[in-house]
C-alpha cells in the first residue's frame, strides 16, 4: 500500500468514527438502571451479530461476507445526514435527498475504487433487490424492534407509536423469510404482554 | 424456526445487548468537543468497517464472511468478563481464566448448535492461527491504536503508555501484512507528530 492511499484510508476512518456519535431513538438499557440512546455504530454491530446467527436459518442462500459488508456500511451516510426516525414523516420526506448528498461526501472521502465499492454496497442495501440486501433489511428492522422491546417500549411511548404504525416497516421484514416472521412475531408477543405497543 | 428456538435467540440477543455498555479505555471524540469512552460494540463495528476496506489490500486470500464473523463475536465474552486493558498487566494475568468462564455463560445461553459455532469462532480468533484470525487481529490492534490517535493520545497519557509499551501489541499486527505495516507505521507517525506517545 502506498503512503498516500494509507493516509486517505486513515482520514476516512477518522470521518467514519463519527458514526459512534449519531444517536438513534431506540434506547440501550444500562446495568445500573435507566437507559441511553443507541448510536448507529453499535446498532450496526448488533445487526452483524444477528446476521451471523440467522444466515443459515433462512431459505435463501446468503453470501455472508456480502451481507455483513452491506451491514457494515449501510448507515455511513448518517455521519452527514443524521439518523431519520422510522416514525417521523417529515424527516422521511427529505431522507433520500439528504442521504444522497451525504453519500457524495462520505464515499467521496475514500480512494476512488473503494469509494465506488462502498457506495455500491450502500445503494444495494437501499434498493433491497438482492437476497443479501433483503436479509440485511430483515436484520435491521428486527433489531430496531428488539431494541424497543428491550427498553420496555420507552421510545415508542415517547413518540406515540402504535402497533398499526409499525406494520409498514415490519410486514416487509416478516416477509423476508419464515424465520424472520417467527422472530418478529415473538417480539410482537413480548411487546403485547408488556403493554409496550397500543393497538 | 420453532418458537422455542426463536425465544432462545431473542433471550441471547437481550444478553448480547450488554456489549454496548462494556467500556474500553480508548476515547471517542464528541462533535461538541471532549470525548467519552468507546464501548466494545461500536469497537466491533469499527473493526468490521476496517475489514471491509482492507480484505483486498492484503496478500492472503481472506474469506470475508468468516473474518467478519470472527469480528462480530470476538468480544462477546466481555459481557461477563469486562474489557481488559492492553496495558494492565494485573488484568492480563487473569484474562484467559476470566474469559473462559465467561464463554461458558455467554455461548451457553444459545441453542447448542449455535453456541458451538460462536464459541468456535471466538476460540479461533483467540488462537490466531488462521489467515482470517490473523487478519482480524491486525484490524483489532490497528483500531485500538487509531482510536488513541483520534483522541490525541489521552488514554495513553492517562495510563503512562510509551511507544515501547505498544510494541508487543503492534509488532505482530504489523507483521500480518505489509498493508498493516504501512497503515500502523503511518499511525505511529501521526502519534509522534502530535507528541502523543513518548519513546
mmCIF file with all atom_site columns, C-alpha atoms in Angstrom, chain A residues 1-3 5-14 16-21 27-31 36 38-46 48-50 52-57 63-66 68-69 71-73 76 79 110 113-114 117-118 121 142-143 146-147 150 178-179 182-184 186-187 190, chain B residues 1-3 5-14 16-21 27-31 36 38-46 48-50 52-57 63-66 68-69 71-73 76 79 110 113-114 117-118 121 142-143 146-147 150 178-179 182-184 186-187 190:
data_model
loop_
_atom_site.group_PDB
_atom_site.id
_atom_site.type_symbol
_atom_site.label_atom_id
_atom_site.label_alt_id
_atom_site.label_comp_id
_atom_site.label_asym_id
_atom_site.label_entity_id
_atom_site.label_seq_id
_atom_site.pdbx_PDB_ins_code
_atom_site.Cartn_x
_atom_site.Cartn_y
_atom_site.Cartn_z
_atom_site.occupancy
_atom_site.B_iso_or_equiv
_atom_site.pdbx_formal_charge
_atom_site.auth_seq_id
_atom_site.auth_comp_id
_atom_site.auth_asym_id
_atom_site.auth_atom_id
_atom_site.pdbx_PDB_model_num
ATOM 1   C CA . UNK A 1 1   ? 0.000   0.000   0.000  1.00 0.00 ? 1   UNK A CA 1
ATOM 2   C CA . UNK A 1 2   ? 1.452   3.352   -0.956 1.00 0.00 ? 2   UNK A CA 1
ATOM 3   C CA . UNK A 1 3   ? 1.627   6.069   1.725  1.00 0.00 ? 3   UNK A CA 1
ATOM 4   C CA . UNK A 1 5   ? -3.520  5.502   -0.010 1.00 0.00 ? 5   UNK A CA 1
ATOM 5   C CA . UNK A 1 6   ? -2.765  4.710   3.647  1.00 0.00 ? 6   UNK A CA 1
ATOM 6   C CA . UNK A 1 7   ? -3.223  8.382   4.584  1.00 0.00 ? 7   UNK A CA 1
ATOM 7   C CA . UNK A 1 8   ? -6.538  8.556   2.690  1.00 0.00 ? 8   UNK A CA 1
ATOM 8   C CA . UNK A 1 9   ? -7.811  5.415   4.446  1.00 0.00 ? 9   UNK A CA 1
ATOM 9   C CA . UNK A 1 10  ? -6.850  6.756   7.871  1.00 0.00 ? 10  UNK A CA 1
ATOM 10  C CA . UNK A 1 11  ? -8.536  10.096  7.124  1.00 0.00 ? 11  UNK A CA 1
ATOM 11  C CA . UNK A 1 12  ? -11.670 8.246   6.044  1.00 0.00 ? 12  UNK A CA 1
ATOM 12  C CA . UNK A 1 13  ? -11.618 6.197   9.264  1.00 0.00 ? 13  UNK A CA 1
ATOM 13  C CA . UNK A 1 14  ? -11.381 9.431   11.269 1.00 0.00 ? 14  UNK A CA 1
ATOM 14  C CA . UNK A 1 16  ? -16.273 7.218   9.894  1.00 0.00 ? 16  UNK A CA 1
ATOM 15  C CA . UNK A 1 17  ? -15.590 7.334   13.662 1.00 0.00 ? 17  UNK A CA 1
ATOM 16  C CA . UNK A 1 18  ? -18.368 9.918   13.883 1.00 0.00 ? 18  UNK A CA 1
ATOM 17  C CA . UNK A 1 19  ? -20.979 7.194   13.303 1.00 0.00 ? 19  UNK A CA 1
ATOM 18  C CA . UNK A 1 20  ? -20.423 6.423   17.022 1.00 0.00 ? 20  UNK A CA 1
ATOM 19  C CA . UNK A 1 21  ? -21.920 9.825   17.853 1.00 0.00 ? 21  UNK A CA 1
ATOM 20  C CA . UNK A 1 27  ? -32.663 3.058   23.934 1.00 0.00 ? 27  UNK A CA 1
ATOM 21  C CA . UNK A 1 28  ? -29.935 0.847   25.397 1.00 0.00 ? 28  UNK A CA 1
ATOM 22  C CA . UNK A 1 29  ? -30.767 -0.320  28.953 1.00 0.00 ? 29  UNK A CA 1
ATOM 23  C CA . UNK A 1 30  ? -27.915 0.443   31.391 1.00 0.00 ? 30  UNK A CA 1
ATOM 24  C CA . UNK A 1 31  ? -26.632 -2.039  34.005 1.00 0.00 ? 31  UNK A CA 1
ATOM 25  C CA . UNK A 1 36  ? -29.422 5.953   26.983 1.00 0.00 ? 36  UNK A CA 1
ATOM 26  C CA . UNK A 1 38  ? -28.379 3.816   20.985 1.00 0.00 ? 38  UNK A CA 1
ATOM 27  C CA . UNK A 1 39  ? -25.846 5.051   18.449 1.00 0.00 ? 39  UNK A CA 1
ATOM 28  C CA . UNK A 1 40  ? -25.667 3.940   14.829 1.00 0.00 ? 40  UNK A CA 1
ATOM 29  C CA . UNK A 1 41  ? -22.258 2.237   15.157 1.00 0.00 ? 41  UNK A CA 1
ATOM 30  C CA . UNK A 1 42  ? -23.334 -0.161  17.919 1.00 0.00 ? 42  UNK A CA 1
ATOM 31  C CA . UNK A 1 43  ? -26.605 -0.713  16.026 1.00 0.00 ? 43  UNK A CA 1
ATOM 32  C CA . UNK A 1 44  ? -24.504 -1.876  13.045 1.00 0.00 ? 44  UNK A CA 1
ATOM 33  C CA . UNK A 1 45  ? -22.577 -4.338  15.226 1.00 0.00 ? 45  UNK A CA 1
ATOM 34  C CA . UNK A 1 46  ? -25.877 -5.654  16.566 1.00 0.00 ? 46  UNK A CA 1
ATOM 35  C CA . UNK A 1 48  ? -23.889 -8.121  12.200 1.00 0.00 ? 48  UNK A CA 1
ATOM 36  C CA . UNK A 1 49  ? -24.364 -10.429 15.200 1.00 0.00 ? 49  UNK A CA 1
ATOM 37  C CA . UNK A 1 50  ? -27.981 -11.101 14.175 1.00 0.00 ? 50  UNK A CA 1
ATOM 38  C CA . UNK A 1 52  ? -24.197 -14.335 11.870 1.00 0.00 ? 52  UNK A CA 1
ATOM 39  C CA . UNK A 1 53  ? -26.895 -16.073 13.940 1.00 0.00 ? 53  UNK A CA 1
ATOM 40  C CA . UNK A 1 54  ? -29.585 -16.134 11.216 1.00 0.00 ? 54  UNK A CA 1
ATOM 41  C CA . UNK A 1 55  ? -27.866 -16.583 7.856  1.00 0.00 ? 55  UNK A CA 1
ATOM 42  C CA . UNK A 1 56  ? -28.320 -20.366 7.981  1.00 0.00 ? 56  UNK A CA 1
ATOM 43  C CA . UNK A 1 57  ? -31.851 -20.161 9.395  1.00 0.00 ? 57  UNK A CA 1
ATOM 44  C CA . UNK A 1 63  ? -23.330 -14.844 0.921  1.00 0.00 ? 63  UNK A CA 1
ATOM 45  C CA . UNK A 1 64  ? -22.429 -13.916 4.498  1.00 0.00 ? 64  UNK A CA 1
ATOM 46  C CA . UNK A 1 65  ? -19.424 -11.760 3.582  1.00 0.00 ? 65  UNK A CA 1
ATOM 47  C CA . UNK A 1 66  ? -21.611 -9.777  1.243  1.00 0.00 ? 66  UNK A CA 1
ATOM 48  C CA . UNK A 1 68  ? -22.054 -8.331  6.529  1.00 0.00 ? 68  UNK A CA 1
ATOM 49  C CA . UNK A 1 69  ? -20.427 -5.815  4.165  1.00 0.00 ? 69  UNK A CA 1
ATOM 50  C CA . UNK A 1 71  ? -24.484 -4.096  7.157  1.00 0.00 ? 71  UNK A CA 1
ATOM 51  C CA . UNK A 1 72  ? -21.109 -2.511  7.981  1.00 0.00 ? 72  UNK A CA 1
ATOM 52  C CA . UNK A 1 73  ? -21.617 0.357   5.505  1.00 0.00 ? 73  UNK A CA 1
ATOM 53  C CA . UNK A 1 76  ? -22.379 5.599   6.970  1.00 0.00 ? 76  UNK A CA 1
ATOM 54  C CA . UNK A 1 79  ? -22.493 10.808  9.558  1.00 0.00 ? 79  UNK A CA 1
ATOM 55  C CA . UNK A 1 110 ? -12.255 7.347   0.089  1.00 0.00 ? 110 UNK A CA 1
ATOM 56  C CA . UNK A 1 113 ? -12.003 2.466   -6.177 1.00 0.00 ? 113 UNK A CA 1
ATOM 57  C CA . UNK A 1 114 ? -13.021 1.907   -2.549 1.00 0.00 ? 114 UNK A CA 1
ATOM 58  C CA . UNK A 1 117 ? -17.293 -0.230  -3.839 1.00 0.00 ? 117 UNK A CA 1
ATOM 59  C CA . UNK A 1 118 ? -18.765 1.155   -0.619 1.00 0.00 ? 118 UNK A CA 1
ATOM 60  C CA . UNK A 1 121 ? -22.944 -1.562  -1.187 1.00 0.00 ? 121 UNK A CA 1
ATOM 61  C CA . UNK A 1 142 ? -35.877 -6.735  13.622 1.00 0.00 ? 142 UNK A CA 1
ATOM 62  C CA . UNK A 1 143 ? -33.036 -5.105  15.582 1.00 0.00 ? 143 UNK A CA 1
ATOM 63  C CA . UNK A 1 146 ? -35.963 -5.636  19.536 1.00 0.00 ? 146 UNK A CA 1
ATOM 64  C CA . UNK A 1 147 ? -34.269 -2.522  20.935 1.00 0.00 ? 147 UNK A CA 1
ATOM 65  C CA . UNK A 1 150 ? -35.511 -4.396  25.479 1.00 0.00 ? 150 UNK A CA 1
ATOM 66  C CA . UNK A 1 178 ? -40.485 -17.514 7.822  1.00 0.00 ? 178 UNK A CA 1
ATOM 67  C CA . UNK A 1 179 ? -37.615 -17.306 10.354 1.00 0.00 ? 179 UNK A CA 1
ATOM 68  C CA . UNK A 1 182 ? -41.383 -16.201 13.728 1.00 0.00 ? 182 UNK A CA 1
ATOM 69  C CA . UNK A 1 183 ? -38.826 -13.983 15.480 1.00 0.00 ? 183 UNK A CA 1
ATOM 70  C CA . UNK A 1 184 ? -40.682 -10.734 14.854 1.00 0.00 ? 184 UNK A CA 1
ATOM 71  C CA . UNK A 1 186 ? -42.419 -13.435 19.069 1.00 0.00 ? 186 UNK A CA 1
ATOM 72  C CA . UNK A 1 187 ? -41.257 -9.837  19.606 1.00 0.00 ? 187 UNK A CA 1
ATOM 73  C CA . UNK A 1 190 ? -43.456 -9.716  24.100 1.00 0.00 ? 190 UNK A CA 1
ATOM 74  C CA . UNK B 2 1   ? -37.885 -21.838 13.144 1.00 0.00 ? 1   UNK B CA 1
ATOM 75  C CA . UNK B 2 2   ? -39.727 -23.318 16.099 1.00 0.00 ? 2   UNK B CA 1
ATOM 76  C CA . UNK B 2 3   ? -40.952 -20.951 18.838 1.00 0.00 ? 3   UNK B CA 1
ATOM 77  C CA . UNK B 2 5   ? -35.536 -21.631 19.241 1.00 0.00 ? 5   UNK B CA 1
ATOM 78  C CA . UNK B 2 6   ? -36.855 -18.138 18.465 1.00 0.00 ? 6   UNK B CA 1
ATOM 79  C CA . UNK B 2 7   ? -37.306 -17.420 22.191 1.00 0.00 ? 7   UNK B CA 1
ATOM 80  C CA . UNK B 2 8   ? -33.771 -18.652 22.954 1.00 0.00 ? 8   UNK B CA 1
ATOM 81  C CA . UNK B 2 9   ? -32.300 -16.442 20.198 1.00 0.00 ? 9   UNK B CA 1
ATOM 82  C CA . UNK B 2 10  ? -34.185 -13.384 21.469 1.00 0.00 ? 10  UNK B CA 1
ATOM 83  C CA . UNK B 2 11  ? -33.054 -14.067 25.044 1.00 0.00 ? 11  UNK B CA 1
ATOM 84  C CA . UNK B 2 12  ? -29.454 -14.372 23.822 1.00 0.00 ? 12  UNK B CA 1
ATOM 85  C CA . UNK B 2 13  ? -29.778 -11.072 21.943 1.00 0.00 ? 13  UNK B CA 1
ATOM 86  C CA . UNK B 2 14  ? -31.035 -9.417  25.146 1.00 0.00 ? 14  UNK B CA 1
ATOM 87  C CA . UNK B 2 16  ? -25.616 -9.635  23.911 1.00 0.00 ? 16  UNK B CA 1
ATOM 88  C CA . UNK B 2 17  ? -27.060 -6.103  24.041 1.00 0.00 ? 17  UNK B CA 1
ATOM 89  C CA . UNK B 2 18  ? -24.937 -5.563  27.144 1.00 0.00 ? 18  UNK B CA 1
ATOM 90  C CA . UNK B 2 19  ? -21.798 -5.398  24.982 1.00 0.00 ? 19  UNK B CA 1
ATOM 91  C CA . UNK B 2 20  ? -22.928 -1.814  24.275 1.00 0.00 ? 20  UNK B CA 1
ATOM 92  C CA . UNK B 2 21  ? -22.315 -0.999  27.940 1.00 0.00 ? 21  UNK B CA 1
ATOM 93  C CA . UNK B 2 27  ? -11.951 7.545   23.753 1.00 0.00 ? 27  UNK B CA 1
ATOM 94  C CA . UNK B 2 28  ? -14.443 8.638   21.085 1.00 0.00 ? 28  UNK B CA 1
ATOM 95  C CA . UNK B 2 29  ? -14.140 12.367  20.270 1.00 0.00 ? 29  UNK B CA 1
ATOM 96  C CA . UNK B 2 30  ? -17.518 14.146  20.538 1.00 0.00 ? 30  UNK B CA 1
ATOM 97  C CA . UNK B 2 31  ? -18.819 16.660  17.960 1.00 0.00 ? 31  UNK B CA 1
ATOM 98  C CA . UNK B 2 36  ? -16.252 9.667   26.047 1.00 0.00 ? 36  UNK B CA 1
ATOM 99  C CA . UNK B 2 38  ? -15.610 3.792   23.497 1.00 0.00 ? 38  UNK B CA 1
ATOM 100 C CA . UNK B 2 39  ? -17.771 0.733   24.082 1.00 0.00 ? 39  UNK B CA 1
ATOM 101 C CA . UNK B 2 40  ? -16.981 -2.756  22.809 1.00 0.00 ? 40  UNK B CA 1
ATOM 102 C CA . UNK B 2 41  ? -19.994 -2.948  20.465 1.00 0.00 ? 41  UNK B CA 1
ATOM 103 C CA . UNK B 2 42  ? -19.065 0.149   18.459 1.00 0.00 ? 42  UNK B CA 1
ATOM 104 C CA . UNK B 2 43  ? -15.427 -1.036  18.510 1.00 0.00 ? 43  UNK B CA 1
ATOM 105 C CA . UNK B 2 44  ? -16.611 -4.258  16.818 1.00 0.00 ? 44  UNK B CA 1
ATOM 106 C CA . UNK B 2 45  ? -18.446 -2.297  14.118 1.00 0.00 ? 45  UNK B CA 1
ATOM 107 C CA . UNK B 2 46  ? -15.302 -0.246  13.554 1.00 0.00 ? 46  UNK B CA 1
ATOM 108 C CA . UNK B 2 48  ? -15.852 -4.682  10.552 1.00 0.00 ? 48  UNK B CA 1
ATOM 109 C CA . UNK B 2 49  ? -15.562 -1.480  8.524  1.00 0.00 ? 49  UNK B CA 1
ATOM 110 C CA . UNK B 2 50  ? -11.754 -1.736  8.551  1.00 0.00 ? 50  UNK B CA 1
ATOM 111 C CA . UNK B 2 52  ? -14.308 -4.446  4.523  1.00 0.00 ? 52  UNK B CA 1
ATOM 112 C CA . UNK B 2 53  ? -11.799 -1.778  3.460  1.00 0.00 ? 53  UNK B CA 1
ATOM 113 C CA . UNK B 2 54  ? -8.658  -3.923  3.833  1.00 0.00 ? 54  UNK B CA 1
ATOM 114 C CA . UNK B 2 55  ? -9.556  -7.501  2.881  1.00 0.00 ? 55  UNK B CA 1
ATOM 115 C CA . UNK B 2 56  ? -8.435  -6.987  -0.702 1.00 0.00 ? 56  UNK B CA 1
ATOM 116 C CA . UNK B 2 57  ? -5.359  -4.945  0.281  1.00 0.00 ? 57  UNK B CA 1
ATOM 117 C CA . UNK B 2 63  ? -12.824 -15.275 3.386  1.00 0.00 ? 63  UNK B CA 1
ATOM 118 C CA . UNK B 2 64  ? -14.584 -12.035 4.276  1.00 0.00 ? 64  UNK B CA 1
ATOM 119 C CA . UNK B 2 65  ? -17.702 -13.678 5.721  1.00 0.00 ? 65  UNK B CA 1
ATOM 120 C CA . UNK B 2 66  ? -15.502 -15.723 8.015  1.00 0.00 ? 66  UNK B CA 1
ATOM 121 C CA . UNK B 2 68  ? -16.421 -10.585 9.742  1.00 0.00 ? 68  UNK B CA 1
ATOM 122 C CA . UNK B 2 69  ? -17.988 -13.407 11.771 1.00 0.00 ? 69  UNK B CA 1
ATOM 123 C CA . UNK B 2 71  ? -15.020 -9.851  14.406 1.00 0.00 ? 71  UNK B CA 1
ATOM 124 C CA . UNK B 2 72  ? -18.738 -9.817  15.295 1.00 0.00 ? 72  UNK B CA 1
ATOM 125 C CA . UNK B 2 73  ? -18.296 -12.365 18.109 1.00 0.00 ? 73  UNK B CA 1
ATOM 126 C CA . UNK B 2 76  ? -18.853 -11.211 23.441 1.00 0.00 ? 76  UNK B CA 1
ATOM 127 C CA . UNK B 2 79  ? -20.260 -9.082  28.671 1.00 0.00 ? 79  UNK B CA 1
ATOM 128 C CA . UNK B 2 110 ? -27.523 -20.013 22.818 1.00 0.00 ? 110 UNK B CA 1
ATOM 129 C CA . UNK B 2 113 ? -25.567 -25.797 17.719 1.00 0.00 ? 113 UNK B CA 1
ATOM 130 C CA . UNK B 2 114 ? -25.220 -22.010 17.532 1.00 0.00 ? 114 UNK B CA 1
ATOM 131 C CA . UNK B 2 117 ? -20.451 -22.293 16.262 1.00 0.00 ? 117 UNK B CA 1
ATOM 132 C CA . UNK B 2 118 ? -19.947 -18.973 18.044 1.00 0.00 ? 118 UNK B CA 1
ATOM 133 C CA . UNK B 2 121 ? -15.298 -18.501 16.208 1.00 0.00 ? 121 UNK B CA 1
ATOM 134 C CA . UNK B 2 142 ? -4.886  -1.122  14.398 1.00 0.00 ? 142 UNK B CA 1
ATOM 135 C CA . UNK B 2 143 ? -8.334  0.111   15.503 1.00 0.00 ? 143 UNK B CA 1
ATOM 136 C CA . UNK B 2 146 ? -6.214  4.582   15.731 1.00 0.00 ? 146 UNK B CA 1
ATOM 137 C CA . UNK B 2 147 ? -8.730  5.368   18.498 1.00 0.00 ? 147 UNK B CA 1
ATOM 138 C CA . UNK B 2 150 ? -8.106  10.202  17.104 1.00 0.00 ? 150 UNK B CA 1
ATOM 139 C CA . UNK B 2 178 ? 2.745   -5.057  4.554  1.00 0.00 ? 178 UNK B CA 1
ATOM 140 C CA . UNK B 2 179 ? -0.565  -3.147  4.259  1.00 0.00 ? 179 UNK B CA 1
ATOM 141 C CA . UNK B 2 182 ? 2.169   0.790   6.254  1.00 0.00 ? 182 UNK B CA 1
ATOM 142 C CA . UNK B 2 183 ? -1.069  1.826   7.970  1.00 0.00 ? 183 UNK B CA 1
ATOM 143 C CA . UNK B 2 184 ? 0.217   1.309   11.509 1.00 0.00 ? 184 UNK B CA 1
ATOM 144 C CA . UNK B 2 186 ? 1.551   5.986   9.395  1.00 0.00 ? 186 UNK B CA 1
ATOM 145 C CA . UNK B 2 187 ? -0.357  5.998   12.696 1.00 0.00 ? 187 UNK B CA 1
ATOM 146 C CA . UNK B 2 190 ? 0.817   10.816  13.457 1.00 0.00 ? 190 UNK B CA 1
#
